[in-house]
Amino acid sequence: MAGVTATARIVARRDGRGGTALPVLAGEGPLALRRTRGDADCARVTLVGAMSGPLGGDRFTVRAEVAEGARLRVGSAAATLALPGQGTRDARYRVMLDVAAGAELRWLPEQLISAAGSELYVTTVAEVSPAGRLVLREEQVLGRAGEQPGRLVSRLTVRVGGRCVLDQELDCGPGAPPGWDGPAGLGGYRAVGQLIVVRPEFASAPVPARVLGDTAAVLPLAGPAVLVGAVAPDALRLRTVLDQALADLG
């Protein structure tokens, strides 16, 4: 089976009345986009999975552009479930984000669950202006309850003003390099996540590094950005840690 190829695109711009308009809100196939109730000056979009997936062989791309002065929050209606397809091909999921000066993007999807037998490669690239703001959360759950995980390779790249402040890759599950689940890797935990916060004020007032309990840490990056990395036994406890870290950052 060849799999499904689908693209979704969001463009947010100021509407001239103090709010944010969405001149482009287009999805296809399994990538359906819905505008939902937002704040007075912030548009809100929900990604609704119109079918199961990604399955083996699928190729999905989501692009979001937030123009100068606009504010956008993007979430998803449910967790993304990576499943094996009928063939032997892997699935690919790309997320491309662009945040202009004075703009703000809050990218807060639900968890990605790597089901047994699946093979998914996720690539997320965020380009942020030095005067832009970004909150980006990624959460991966390795396997459904009582099952082993599939293969999951997730790469996250964040550039601020064209300068790379983060480029990291998570590779886990069957076929991953040895040690991914050992003490120097996930340490036996099955939920892993990261929170990236980019704010112009961090350039002059960097966030200090600190640990959060036993399985999470706040790490300042080489730019106006901070990374929170965490592992947890399950998705609920992972979300609790990341939500608390975001609240602490103000």
JSON list of C-alpha atoms in Angstrom, two decimals:
[
{"chain": "A", "resi": 1, "resn": "MET", "atom": "CA", "xyz": [0.00, 0.00, 0.00]},
{"chain": "A", "resi": 2, "resn": "ALA", "atom": "CA", "xyz": [1.30, 3.47, -0.94]},
{"chain": "A", "resi": 3, "resn": "GLY", "atom": "CA", "xyz": [-0.17, 5.24, 2.09]},
{"chain": "A", "resi": 4, "resn": "VAL", "atom": "CA", "xyz": [-1.84, 8.64, 2.30]},
{"chain": "A", "resi": 5, "resn": "THR", "atom": "CA", "xyz": [-0.19, 11.99, 1.56]},
{"chain": "A", "resi": 6, "resn": "ALA", "atom": "CA", "xyz": [-1.84, 15.00, 3.21]},
{"chain": "A", "resi": 7, "resn": "THR", "atom": "CA", "xyz": [-0.99, 18.61, 4.03]},
{"chain": "A", "resi": 8, "resn": "ALA", "atom": "CA", "xyz": [-2.57, 21.14, 6.36]},
{"chain": "A", "resi": 9, "resn": "ARG", "atom": "CA", "xyz": [-1.74, 24.86, 6.37]},
{"chain": "A", "resi": 10, "resn": "ILE", "atom": "CA", "xyz": [-2.54, 27.68, 8.76]},
{"chain": "A", "resi": 11, "resn": "VAL", "atom": "CA", "xyz": [-1.77, 31.37, 8.23]},
{"chain": "A", "resi": 12, "resn": "ALA", "atom": "CA", "xyz": [-2.59, 33.84, 11.01]},
{"chain": "A", "resi": 13, "resn": "ARG", "atom": "CA", "xyz": [-2.52, 37.62, 10.49]},
{"chain": "A", "resi": 14, "resn": "ARG", "atom": "CA", "xyz": [-3.68, 40.69, 12.35]},
{"chain": "A", "resi": 15, "resn": "ASP", "atom": "CA", "xyz": [-7.22, 41.62, 11.37]},
{"chain": "A", "resi": 16, "resn": "GLY", "atom": "CA", "xyz": [-6.79, 45.38, 11.84]},
{"chain": "A", "resi": 17, "resn": "ARG", "atom": "CA", "xyz": [-9.25, 45.45, 14.75]},
{"chain": "A", "resi": 18, "resn": "GLY", "atom": "CA", "xyz": [-6.98, 44.17, 17.50]},
{"chain": "A", "resi": 19, "resn": "GLY", "atom": "CA", "xyz": [-7.63, 40.51, 16.76]},
{"chain": "A", "resi": 20, "resn": "THR", "atom": "CA", "xyz": [-6.19, 37.73, 14.61]},
{"chain": "A", "resi": 21, "resn": "ALA", "atom": "CA", "xyz": [-7.63, 36.53, 11.31]},
{"chain": "A", "resi": 22, "resn": "LEU", "atom": "CA", "xyz": [-7.02, 33.20, 9.59]},
{"chain": "A", "resi": 23, "resn": "PRO", "atom": "CA", "xyz": [-6.85, 33.95, 5.85]},
{"chain": "A", "resi": 24, "resn": "VAL", "atom": "CA", "xyz": [-5.58, 30.40, 5.25]},
{"chain": "A", "resi": 25, "resn": "LEU", "atom": "CA", "xyz": [-7.02, 27.42, 7.10]},
{"chain": "A", "resi": 26, "resn": "ALA", "atom": "CA", "xyz": [-6.78, 24.43, 4.82]},
{"chain": "A", "resi": 27, "resn": "GLY", "atom": "CA", "xyz": [-6.50, 20.72, 5.52]},
{"chain": "A", "resi": 28, "resn": "GLU", "atom": "CA", "xyz": [-6.96, 17.59, 3.47]},
{"chain": "A", "resi": 29, "resn": "GLY", "atom": "CA", "xyz": [-7.58, 13.91, 4.02]},
{"chain": "A", "resi": 30, "resn": "PRO", "atom": "CA", "xyz": [-6.90, 12.95, 7.63]},
{"chain": "A", "resi": 31, "resn": "LEU", "atom": "CA", "xyz": [-5.69, 16.47, 8.52]},
{"chain": "A", "resi": 32, "resn": "ALA", "atom": "CA", "xyz": [-8.81, 18.51, 9.22]},
{"chain": "A", "resi": 33, "resn": "LEU", "atom": "CA", "xyz": [-8.56, 21.99, 10.78]},
{"chain": "A", "resi": 34, "resn": "ARG", "atom": "CA", "xyz": [-11.30, 23.73, 12.74]},
{"chain": "A", "resi": 35, "resn": "ARG", "atom": "CA", "xyz": [-11.36, 27.26, 14.10]},
{"chain": "A", "resi": 36, "resn": "THR", "atom": "CA", "xyz": [-12.58, 27.16, 17.68]},
{"chain": "A", "resi": 37, "resn": "ARG", "atom": "CA", "xyz": [-13.46, 29.80, 20.23]},
{"chain": "A", "resi": 38, "resn": "GLY", "atom": "CA", "xyz": [-10.40, 31.88, 21.15]},
{"chain": "A", "resi": 39, "resn": "ASP", "atom": "CA", "xyz": [-9.60, 35.02, 23.08]},
{"chain": "A", "resi": 40, "resn": "ALA", "atom": "CA", "xyz": [-10.33, 38.50, 21.79]},
{"chain": "A", "resi": 41, "resn": "ASP", "atom": "CA", "xyz": [-6.86, 38.88, 20.25]},
{"chain": "A", "resi": 42, "resn": "CYS", "atom": "CA", "xyz": [-5.83, 35.24, 19.83]},
{"chain": "A", "resi": 43, "resn": "ALA", "atom": "CA", "xyz": [-7.15, 32.83, 17.20]},
{"chain": "A", "resi": 44, "resn": "ARG", "atom": "CA", "xyz": [-7.51, 29.19, 18.15]},
{"chain": "A", "resi": 45, "resn": "VAL", "atom": "CA", "xyz": [-7.33, 26.19, 15.81]},
{"chain": "A", "resi": 46, "resn": "THR", "atom": "CA", "xyz": [-7.91, 22.51, 16.55]},
{"chain": "A", "resi": 47, "resn": "LEU", "atom": "CA", "xyz": [-6.45, 19.74, 14.44]},
{"chain": "A", "resi": 48, "resn": "VAL", "atom": "CA", "xyz": [-9.08, 17.04, 14.10]},
{"chain": "A", "resi": 49, "resn": "GLY", "atom": "CA", "xyz": [-7.95, 13.61, 12.91]},
{"chain": "A", "resi": 50, "resn": "ALA", "atom": "CA", "xyz": [-10.52, 12.55, 10.33]},
{"chain": "A", "resi": 51, "resn": "MET", "atom": "CA", "xyz": [-9.22, 8.96, 10.35]},
{"chain": "A", "resi": 52, "resn": "SER", "atom": "CA", "xyz": [-6.76, 6.72, 12.19]},
{"chain": "A", "resi": 53, "resn": "GLY", "atom": "CA", "xyz": [-3.09, 7.29, 11.67]},
{"chain": "A", "resi": 54, "resn": "PRO", "atom": "CA", "xyz": [-0.48, 7.95, 10.70]},
{"chain": "A", "resi": 55, "resn": "LEU", "atom": "CA", "xyz": [-0.22, 4.44, 9.32]},
{"chain": "A", "resi": 56, "resn": "GLY", "atom": "CA", "xyz": [2.83, 2.91, 7.67]},
{"chain": "A", "resi": 57, "resn": "GLY", "atom": "CA", "xyz": [3.39, 4.61, 4.32]},
{"chain": "A", "resi": 58, "resn": "ASP", "atom": "CA", "xyz": [1.57, 7.84, 5.25]},
{"chain": "A", "resi": 59, "resn": "ARG", "atom": "CA", "xyz": [3.20, 11.23, 4.62]},
{"chain": "A", "resi": 60, "resn": "PHE", "atom": "CA", "xyz": [1.68, 14.10, 6.64]},
{"chain": "A", "resi": 61, "resn": "THR", "atom": "CA", "xyz": [2.77, 17.76, 6.73]},
{"chain": "A", "resi": 62, "resn": "VAL", "atom": "CA", "xyz": [1.38, 20.57, 8.88]},
{"chain": "A", "resi": 63, "resn": "ARG", "atom": "CA", "xyz": [2.52, 24.17, 8.32]},
{"chain": "A", "resi": 64, "resn": "ALA", "atom": "CA", "xyz": [1.69, 27.18, 10.50]},
{"chain": "A", "resi": 65, "resn": "GLU", "atom": "CA", "xyz": [2.72, 30.78, 9.79]},
{"chain": "A", "resi": 66, "resn": "VAL", "atom": "CA", "xyz": [2.03, 33.53, 12.31]},
{"chain": "A", "resi": 67, "resn": "ALA", "atom": "CA", "xyz": [2.59, 36.96, 10.80]},
{"chain": "A", "resi": 68, "resn": "GLU", "atom": "CA", "xyz": [3.76, 40.10, 12.61]},
{"chain": "A", "resi": 69, "resn": "GLY", "atom": "CA", "xyz": [1.59, 40.98, 15.59]},
{"chain": "A", "resi": 70, "resn": "ALA", "atom": "CA", "xyz": [-0.76, 37.98, 15.27]},
{"chain": "A", "resi": 71, "resn": "ARG", "atom": "CA", "xyz": [-1.47, 35.46, 18.02]},
{"chain": "A", "resi": 72, "resn": "LEU", "atom": "CA", "xyz": [-2.38, 31.81, 17.44]},
{"chain": "A", "resi": 73, "resn": "ARG", "atom": "CA", "xyz": [-2.99, 28.78, 19.62]},
{"chain": "A", "resi": 74, "resn": "VAL", "atom": "CA", "xyz": [-3.08, 25.33, 17.99]},
{"chain": "A", "resi": 75, "resn": "GLY", "atom": "CA", "xyz": [-4.16, 22.12, 19.71]},
{"chain": "A", "resi": 76, "resn": "SER", "atom": "CA", "xyz": [-5.58, 18.77, 18.69]},
{"chain": "A", "resi": 77, "resn": "ALA", "atom": "CA", "xyz": [-8.87, 17.10, 19.47]},
{"chain": "A", "resi": 78, "resn": "ALA", "atom": "CA", "xyz": [-7.27, 13.83, 20.57]},
{"chain": "A", "resi": 79, "resn": "ALA", "atom": "CA", "xyz": [-3.97, 12.01, 20.80]},
{"chain": "A", "resi": 80, "resn": "THR", "atom": "CA", "xyz": [-2.19, 11.02, 17.60]},
{"chain": "A", "resi": 81, "resn": "LEU", "atom": "CA", "xyz": [-1.88, 7.25, 17.33]},
{"chain": "A", "resi": 82, "resn": "ALA", "atom": "CA", "xyz": [0.91, 5.85, 15.15]},
{"chain": "A", "resi": 83, "resn": "LEU", "atom": "CA", "xyz": [-0.16, 2.44, 13.84]},
{"chain": "A", "resi": 84, "resn": "PRO", "atom": "CA", "xyz": [1.41, -0.19, 11.60]},
{"chain": "A", "resi": 85, "resn": "GLY", "atom": "CA", "xyz": [0.28, -0.20, 7.98]},
{"chain": "A", "resi": 86, "resn": "GLN", "atom": "CA", "xyz": [-0.42, -3.09, 5.65]},
{"chain": "A", "resi": 87, "resn": "GLY", "atom": "CA", "xyz": [3.01, -2.79, 4.02]},
{"chain": "A", "resi": 88, "resn": "THR", "atom": "CA", "xyz": [6.51, -2.39, 5.39]},
{"chain": "A", "resi": 89, "resn": "ARG", "atom": "CA", "xyz": [7.01, 1.35, 4.83]},
{"chain": "A", "resi": 90, "resn": "ASP", "atom": "CA", "xyz": [7.46, 3.76, 7.70]},
{"chain": "A", "resi": 91, "resn": "ALA", "atom": "CA", "xyz": [5.26, 6.81, 8.26]},
{"chain": "A", "resi": 92, "resn": "ARG", "atom": "CA", "xyz": [6.50, 10.41, 8.13]},
{"chain": "A", "resi": 93, "resn": "TYR", "atom": "CA", "xyz": [5.02, 13.44, 9.90]},
{"chain": "A", "resi": 94, "resn": "ARG", "atom": "CA", "xyz": [6.44, 16.95, 9.38]},
{"chain": "A", "resi": 95, "resn": "VAL", "atom": "CA", "xyz": [5.54, 20.07, 11.35]},
{"chain": "A", "resi": 96, "resn": "MET", "atom": "CA", "xyz": [6.86, 23.42, 10.05]},
{"chain": "A", "resi": 97, "resn": "LEU", "atom": "CA", "xyz": [6.30, 26.55, 12.18]},
{"chain": "A", "resi": 98, "resn": "ASP", "atom": "CA", "xyz": [7.15, 30.19, 11.39]},
{"chain": "A", "resi": 99, "resn": "VAL", "atom": "CA", "xyz": [6.70, 32.97, 13.96]},
{"chain": "A", "resi": 100, "resn": "ALA", "atom": "CA", "xyz": [7.32, 36.60, 12.92]},
{"chain": "A", "resi": 101, "resn": "ALA", "atom": "CA", "xyz": [8.35, 39.62, 15.02]},
{"chain": "A", "resi": 102, "resn": "GLY", "atom": "CA", "xyz": [5.75, 40.57, 17.60]},
{"chain": "A", "resi": 103, "resn": "ALA", "atom": "CA", "xyz": [3.81, 37.36, 16.90]},
{"chain": "A", "resi": 104, "resn": "GLU", "atom": "CA", "xyz": [2.98, 34.56, 19.30]},
{"chain": "A", "resi": 105, "resn": "LEU", "atom": "CA", "xyz": [2.35, 30.86, 18.65]},
{"chain": "A", "resi": 106, "resn": "ARG", "atom": "CA", "xyz": [1.27, 28.36, 21.27]},
{"chain": "A", "resi": 107, "resn": "TRP", "atom": "CA", "xyz": [1.65, 24.88, 19.72]},
{"chain": "A", "resi": 108, "resn": "LEU", "atom": "CA", "xyz": [0.06, 22.48, 22.20]},
{"chain": "A", "resi": 109, "resn": "PRO", "atom": "CA", "xyz": [-1.10, 19.23, 20.59]},
{"chain": "A", "resi": 110, "resn": "GLU", "atom": "CA", "xyz": [-2.13, 16.15, 22.52]},
{"chain": "A", "resi": 111, "resn": "GLN", "atom": "CA", "xyz": [0.22, 13.20, 22.97]},
{"chain": "A", "resi": 112, "resn": "LEU", "atom": "CA", "xyz": [1.69, 11.07, 20.22]},
{"chain": "A", "resi": 113, "resn": "ILE", "atom": "CA", "xyz": [1.27, 7.37, 21.02]},
{"chain": "A", "resi": 114, "resn": "SER", "atom": "CA", "xyz": [3.64, 4.90, 19.37]},
{"chain": "A", "resi": 115, "resn": "ALA", "atom": "CA", "xyz": [1.68, 1.64, 19.08]},
{"chain": "A", "resi": 116, "resn": "ALA", "atom": "CA", "xyz": [3.37, -1.73, 18.81]},
{"chain": "A", "resi": 117, "resn": "GLY", "atom": "CA", "xyz": [4.47, -2.55, 15.26]},
{"chain": "A", "resi": 118, "resn": "SER", "atom": "CA", "xyz": [4.42, 1.06, 14.04]},
{"chain": "A", "resi": 119, "resn": "GLU", "atom": "CA", "xyz": [7.39, 2.97, 12.63]},
{"chain": "A", "resi": 120, "resn": "LEU", "atom": "CA", "xyz": [7.09, 6.76, 12.61]},
{"chain": "A", "resi": 121, "resn": "TYR", "atom": "CA", "xyz": [9.56, 9.53, 11.87]},
{"chain": "A", "resi": 122, "resn": "VAL", "atom": "CA", "xyz": [8.50, 12.96, 13.14]},
{"chain": "A", "resi": 123, "resn": "THR", "atom": "CA", "xyz": [10.29, 16.18, 12.17]},
{"chain": "A", "resi": 124, "resn": "THR", "atom": "CA", "xyz": [9.42, 19.52, 13.78]},
{"chain": "A", "resi": 125, "resn": "VAL", "atom": "CA", "xyz": [11.14, 22.73, 12.69]},
{"chain": "A", "resi": 126, "resn": "ALA", "atom": "CA", "xyz": [10.31, 26.09, 14.29]},
{"chain": "A", "resi": 127, "resn": "GLU", "atom": "CA", "xyz": [11.65, 29.37, 12.88]},
{"chain": "A", "resi": 128, "resn": "VAL", "atom": "CA", "xyz": [11.15, 32.24, 15.33]},
{"chain": "A", "resi": 129, "resn": "SER", "atom": "CA", "xyz": [11.99, 35.92, 15.02]},
{"chain": "A", "resi": 130, "resn": "PRO", "atom": "CA", "xyz": [14.11, 37.30, 17.89]},
{"chain": "A", "resi": 131, "resn": "ALA", "atom": "CA", "xyz": [11.07, 39.44, 18.69]},
{"chain": "A", "resi": 132, "resn": "GLY", "atom": "CA", "xyz": [8.63, 36.53, 18.40]},
{"chain": "A", "resi": 133, "resn": "ARG", "atom": "CA", "xyz": [7.13, 34.27, 21.06]},
{"chain": "A", "resi": 134, "resn": "LEU", "atom": "CA", "xyz": [6.70, 30.51, 20.98]},
{"chain": "A", "resi": 135, "resn": "VAL", "atom": "CA", "xyz": [5.40, 27.86, 23.35]},
{"chain": "A", "resi": 136, "resn": "LEU", "atom": "CA", "xyz": [5.85, 24.39, 21.87]},
{"chain": "A", "resi": 137, "resn": "ARG", "atom": "CA", "xyz": [5.00, 21.16, 23.66]},
{"chain": "A", "resi": 138, "resn": "GLU", "atom": "CA", "xyz": [5.79, 17.65, 22.47]},
{"chain": "A", "resi": 139, "resn": "GLU", "atom": "CA", "xyz": [4.73, 14.51, 24.34]},
{"chain": "A", "resi": 140, "resn": "GLN", "atom": "CA", "xyz": [5.40, 10.94, 23.26]},
{"chain": "A", "resi": 141, "resn": "VAL", "atom": "CA", "xyz": [3.93, 7.84, 24.86]},
{"chain": "A", "resi": 142, "resn": "LEU", "atom": "CA", "xyz": [5.69, 4.58, 24.06]},
{"chain": "A", "resi": 143, "resn": "GLY", "atom": "CA", "xyz": [3.03, 1.93, 23.58]},
{"chain": "A", "resi": 144, "resn": "ARG", "atom": "CA", "xyz": [-0.57, 1.67, 24.63]},
{"chain": "A", "resi": 145, "resn": "ALA", "atom": "CA", "xyz": [-1.44, 0.14, 27.98]},
{"chain": "A", "resi": 146, "resn": "GLY", "atom": "CA", "xyz": [0.18, -3.27, 28.34]},
{"chain": "A", "resi": 147, "resn": "GLU", "atom": "CA", "xyz": [1.97, -3.30, 24.98]},
{"chain": "A", "resi": 148, "resn": "GLN", "atom": "CA", "xyz": [5.47, -2.66, 23.70]},
{"chain": "A", "resi": 149, "resn": "PRO", "atom": "CA", "xyz": [6.19, 0.52, 21.74]},
{"chain": "A", "resi": 150, "resn": "GLY", "atom": "CA", "xyz": [6.72, 0.85, 18.04]},
{"chain": "A", "resi": 151, "resn": "ARG", "atom": "CA", "xyz": [9.78, 2.53, 16.52]},
{"chain": "A", "resi": 152, "resn": "LEU", "atom": "CA", "xyz": [9.66, 6.29, 17.01]},
{"chain": "A", "resi": 153, "resn": "VAL", "atom": "CA", "xyz": [12.25, 8.77, 15.76]},
{"chain": "A", "resi": 154, "resn": "SER", "atom": "CA", "xyz": [11.43, 12.38, 16.61]},
{"chain": "A", "resi": 155, "resn": "ARG", "atom": "CA", "xyz": [13.66, 15.32, 15.69]},
{"chain": "A", "resi": 156, "resn": "LEU", "atom": "CA", "xyz": [13.02, 18.84, 16.99]},
{"chain": "A", "resi": 157, "resn": "THR", "atom": "CA", "xyz": [14.84, 21.89, 15.63]},
{"chain": "A", "resi": 158, "resn": "VAL", "atom": "CA", "xyz": [14.30, 25.46, 16.84]},
{"chain": "A", "resi": 159, "resn": "ARG", "atom": "CA", "xyz": [15.97, 28.47, 15.23]},
{"chain": "A", "resi": 160, "resn": "VAL", "atom": "CA", "xyz": [15.70, 32.02, 16.58]},
{"chain": "A", "resi": 161, "resn": "GLY", "atom": "CA", "xyz": [16.66, 34.76, 14.14]},
{"chain": "A", "resi": 162, "resn": "GLY", "atom": "CA", "xyz": [18.18, 32.10, 11.91]},
{"chain": "A", "resi": 163, "resn": "ARG", "atom": "CA", "xyz": [20.42, 30.82, 14.72]},
{"chain": "A", "resi": 164, "resn": "CYS", "atom": "CA", "xyz": [19.92, 27.24, 15.83]},
{"chain": "A", "resi": 165, "resn": "VAL", "atom": "CA", "xyz": [19.22, 27.10, 19.58]},
{"chain": "A", "resi": 166, "resn": "LEU", "atom": "CA", "xyz": [18.06, 23.46, 19.71]},
{"chain": "A", "resi": 167, "resn": "ASP", "atom": "CA", "xyz": [18.49, 20.42, 17.48]},
{"chain": "A", "resi": 168, "resn": "GLN", "atom": "CA", "xyz": [17.73, 17.17, 19.25]},
{"chain": "A", "resi": 169, "resn": "GLU", "atom": "CA", "xyz": [16.56, 13.72, 18.25]},
{"chain": "A", "resi": 170, "resn": "LEU", "atom": "CA", "xyz": [14.76, 11.00, 20.20]},
{"chain": "A", "resi": 171, "resn": "ASP", "atom": "CA", "xyz": [15.11, 7.46, 18.84]},
{"chain": "A", "resi": 172, "resn": "CYS", "atom": "CA", "xyz": [13.38, 4.66, 20.71]},
{"chain": "A", "resi": 173, "resn": "GLY", "atom": "CA", "xyz": [11.65, 1.34, 20.31]},
{"chain": "A", "resi": 174, "resn": "PRO", "atom": "CA", "xyz": [12.62, -1.75, 18.26]},
{"chain": "A", "resi": 175, "resn": "GLY", "atom": "CA", "xyz": [15.62, -1.01, 16.05]},
{"chain": "A", "resi": 176, "resn": "ALA", "atom": "CA", "xyz": [16.74, 2.05, 18.02]},
{"chain": "A", "resi": 177, "resn": "PRO", "atom": "CA", "xyz": [20.40, 2.30, 19.12]},
{"chain": "A", "resi": 178, "resn": "PRO", "atom": "CA", "xyz": [21.22, 0.21, 22.21]},
{"chain": "A", "resi": 179, "resn": "GLY", "atom": "CA", "xyz": [20.69, 1.96, 25.50]},
{"chain": "A", "resi": 180, "resn": "TRP", "atom": "CA", "xyz": [17.69, 4.06, 24.53]},
{"chain": "A", "resi": 181, "resn": "ASP", "atom": "CA", "xyz": [15.74, 2.59, 27.46]},
{"chain": "A", "resi": 182, "resn": "GLY", "atom": "CA", "xyz": [18.67, 2.38, 29.88]},
{"chain": "A", "resi": 183, "resn": "PRO", "atom": "CA", "xyz": [19.82, 4.70, 32.68]},
{"chain": "A", "resi": 184, "resn": "ALA", "atom": "CA", "xyz": [21.37, 7.15, 30.20]},
{"chain": "A", "resi": 185, "resn": "GLY", "atom": "CA", "xyz": [18.18, 7.12, 28.11]},
{"chain": "A", "resi": 186, "resn": "LEU", "atom": "CA", "xyz": [14.59, 6.93, 29.27]},
{"chain": "A", "resi": 187, "resn": "GLY", "atom": "CA", "xyz": [15.39, 4.82, 32.31]},
{"chain": "A", "resi": 188, "resn": "GLY", "atom": "CA", "xyz": [12.42, 2.54, 31.85]},
{"chain": "A", "resi": 189, "resn": "TYR", "atom": "CA", "xyz": [9.84, 5.33, 31.64]},
{"chain": "A", "resi": 190, "resn": "ARG", "atom": "CA", "xyz": [7.24, 5.21, 28.88]},
{"chain": "A", "resi": 191, "resn": "ALA", "atom": "CA", "xyz": [6.26, 8.88, 28.56]},
{"chain": "A", "resi": 192, "resn": "VAL", "atom": "CA", "xyz": [8.74, 11.54, 27.44]},
{"chain": "A", "resi": 193, "resn": "GLY", "atom": "CA", "xyz": [8.21, 15.17, 26.58]},
{"chain": "A", "resi": 194, "resn": "GLN", "atom": "CA", "xyz": [9.74, 18.55, 26.04]},
{"chain": "A", "resi": 195, "resn": "LEU", "atom": "CA", "xyz": [8.51, 22.10, 26.33]},
{"chain": "A", "resi": 196, "resn": "ILE", "atom": "CA", "xyz": [10.20, 24.93, 24.41]},
{"chain": "A", "resi": 197, "resn": "VAL", "atom": "CA", "xyz": [9.51, 28.53, 25.40]},
{"chain": "A", "resi": 198, "resn": "VAL", "atom": "CA", "xyz": [10.94, 31.40, 23.34]},
{"chain": "A", "resi": 199, "resn": "ARG", "atom": "CA", "xyz": [10.49, 34.95, 24.64]},
{"chain": "A", "resi": 200, "resn": "PRO", "atom": "CA", "xyz": [12.45, 38.12, 23.80]},
{"chain": "A", "resi": 201, "resn": "GLU", "atom": "CA", "xyz": [12.91, 38.98, 27.48]},
{"chain": "A", "resi": 202, "resn": "PHE", "atom": "CA", "xyz": [14.91, 35.79, 28.05]},
{"chain": "A", "resi": 203, "resn": "ALA", "atom": "CA", "xyz": [17.77, 37.42, 26.11]},
{"chain": "A", "resi": 204, "resn": "SER", "atom": "CA", "xyz": [18.42, 39.90, 28.93]},
{"chain": "A", "resi": 205, "resn": "ALA", "atom": "CA", "xyz": [17.07, 37.80, 31.81]},
{"chain": "A", "resi": 206, "resn": "PRO", "atom": "CA", "xyz": [17.94, 34.13, 31.13]},
{"chain": "A", "resi": 207, "resn": "VAL", "atom": "CA", "xyz": [16.04, 31.46, 33.02]},
{"chain": "A", "resi": 208, "resn": "PRO", "atom": "CA", "xyz": [18.37, 29.62, 35.43]},
{"chain": "A", "resi": 209, "resn": "ALA", "atom": "CA", "xyz": [18.86, 25.88, 35.07]},
{"chain": "A", "resi": 210, "resn": "ARG", "atom": "CA", "xyz": [17.15, 23.75, 37.71]},
{"chain": "A", "resi": 211, "resn": "VAL", "atom": "CA", "xyz": [15.74, 20.30, 38.29]},
{"chain": "A", "resi": 212, "resn": "LEU", "atom": "CA", "xyz": [12.03, 19.59, 38.68]},
{"chain": "A", "resi": 213, "resn": "GLY", "atom": "CA", "xyz": [11.59, 16.61, 40.95]},
{"chain": "A", "resi": 214, "resn": "ASP", "atom": "CA", "xyz": [13.44, 13.44, 39.97]},
{"chain": "A", "resi": 215, "resn": "THR", "atom": "CA", "xyz": [12.66, 13.20, 36.27]},
{"chain": "A", "resi": 216, "resn": "ALA", "atom": "CA", "xyz": [12.56, 16.71, 34.75]},
{"chain": "A", "resi": 217, "resn": "ALA", "atom": "CA", "xyz": [14.86, 19.69, 34.27]},
{"chain": "A", "resi": 218, "resn": "VAL", "atom": "CA", "xyz": [14.76, 23.29, 33.05]},
{"chain": "A", "resi": 219, "resn": "LEU", "atom": "CA", "xyz": [17.64, 24.14, 30.72]},
{"chain": "A", "resi": 220, "resn": "PRO", "atom": "CA", "xyz": [18.36, 27.62, 29.30]},
{"chain": "A", "resi": 221, "resn": "LEU", "atom": "CA", "xyz": [19.33, 27.56, 25.63]},
{"chain": "A", "resi": 222, "resn": "ALA", "atom": "CA", "xyz": [21.85, 29.68, 23.73]},
{"chain": "A", "resi": 223, "resn": "GLY", "atom": "CA", "xyz": [19.33, 32.39, 22.89]},
{"chain": "A", "resi": 224, "resn": "PRO", "atom": "CA", "xyz": [16.06, 33.81, 24.25]},
{"chain": "A", "resi": 225, "resn": "ALA", "atom": "CA", "xyz": [14.73, 30.31, 24.86]},
{"chain": "A", "resi": 226, "resn": "VAL", "atom": "CA", "xyz": [14.40, 27.61, 27.48]},
{"chain": "A", "resi": 227, "resn": "LEU", "atom": "CA", "xyz": [13.92, 23.85, 27.25]},
{"chain": "A", "resi": 228, "resn": "VAL", "atom": "CA", "xyz": [12.04, 21.73, 29.77]},
{"chain": "A", "resi": 229, "resn": "GLY", "atom": "CA", "xyz": [12.70, 18.01, 29.36]},
{"chain": "A", "resi": 230, "resn": "ALA", "atom": "CA", "xyz": [10.85, 15.34, 31.30]},
{"chain": "A", "resi": 231, "resn": "VAL", "atom": "CA", "xyz": [10.11, 11.63, 31.52]},
{"chain": "A", "resi": 232, "resn": "ALA", "atom": "CA", "xyz": [7.28, 10.03, 33.47]},
{"chain": "A", "resi": 233, "resn": "PRO", "atom": "CA", "xyz": [5.55, 6.68, 33.98]},
{"chain": "A", "resi": 234, "resn": "ASP", "atom": "CA", "xyz": [2.47, 7.77, 32.03]},
{"chain": "A", "resi": 235, "resn": "ALA", "atom": "CA", "xyz": [0.96, 10.58, 29.96]},
{"chain": "A", "resi": 236, "resn": "LEU", "atom": "CA", "xyz": [-1.02, 12.12, 32.81]},
{"chain": "A", "resi": 237, "resn": "ARG", "atom": "CA", "xyz": [2.00, 12.60, 35.04]},
{"chain": "A", "resi": 238, "resn": "LEU", "atom": "CA", "xyz": [4.06, 13.90, 32.13]},
{"chain": "A", "resi": 239, "resn": "ARG", "atom": "CA", "xyz": [1.44, 16.54, 31.34]},
{"chain": "A", "resi": 240, "resn": "THR", "atom": "CA", "xyz": [1.30, 17.57, 34.99]},
{"chain": "A", "resi": 241, "resn": "VAL", "atom": "CA", "xyz": [5.06, 18.18, 35.08]},
{"chain": "A", "resi": 242, "resn": "LEU", "atom": "CA", "xyz": [5.10, 20.17, 31.84]},
{"chain": "A", "resi": 243, "resn": "ASP", "atom": "CA", "xyz": [2.05, 22.25, 32.80]},
{"chain": "A", "resi": 244, "resn": "GLN", "atom": "CA", "xyz": [3.63, 23.14, 36.13]},
{"chain": "A", "resi": 245, "resn": "ALA", "atom": "CA", "xyz": [6.88, 24.10, 34.42]},
{"chain": "A", "resi": 246, "resn": "LEU", "atom": "CA", "xyz": [5.01, 26.40, 32.02]},
{"chain": "A", "resi": 247, "resn": "ALA", "atom": "CA", "xyz": [3.13, 28.00, 34.90]},
{"chain": "A", "resi": 248, "resn": "ASP", "atom": "CA", "xyz": [6.41, 28.59, 36.77]},
{"chain": "A", "resi": 249, "resn": "LEU", "atom": "CA", "xyz": [7.85, 30.36, 33.72]},
{"chain": "A", "resi": 250, "resn": "GLY", "atom": "CA", "xyz": [4.96, 32.83, 33.92]}
]
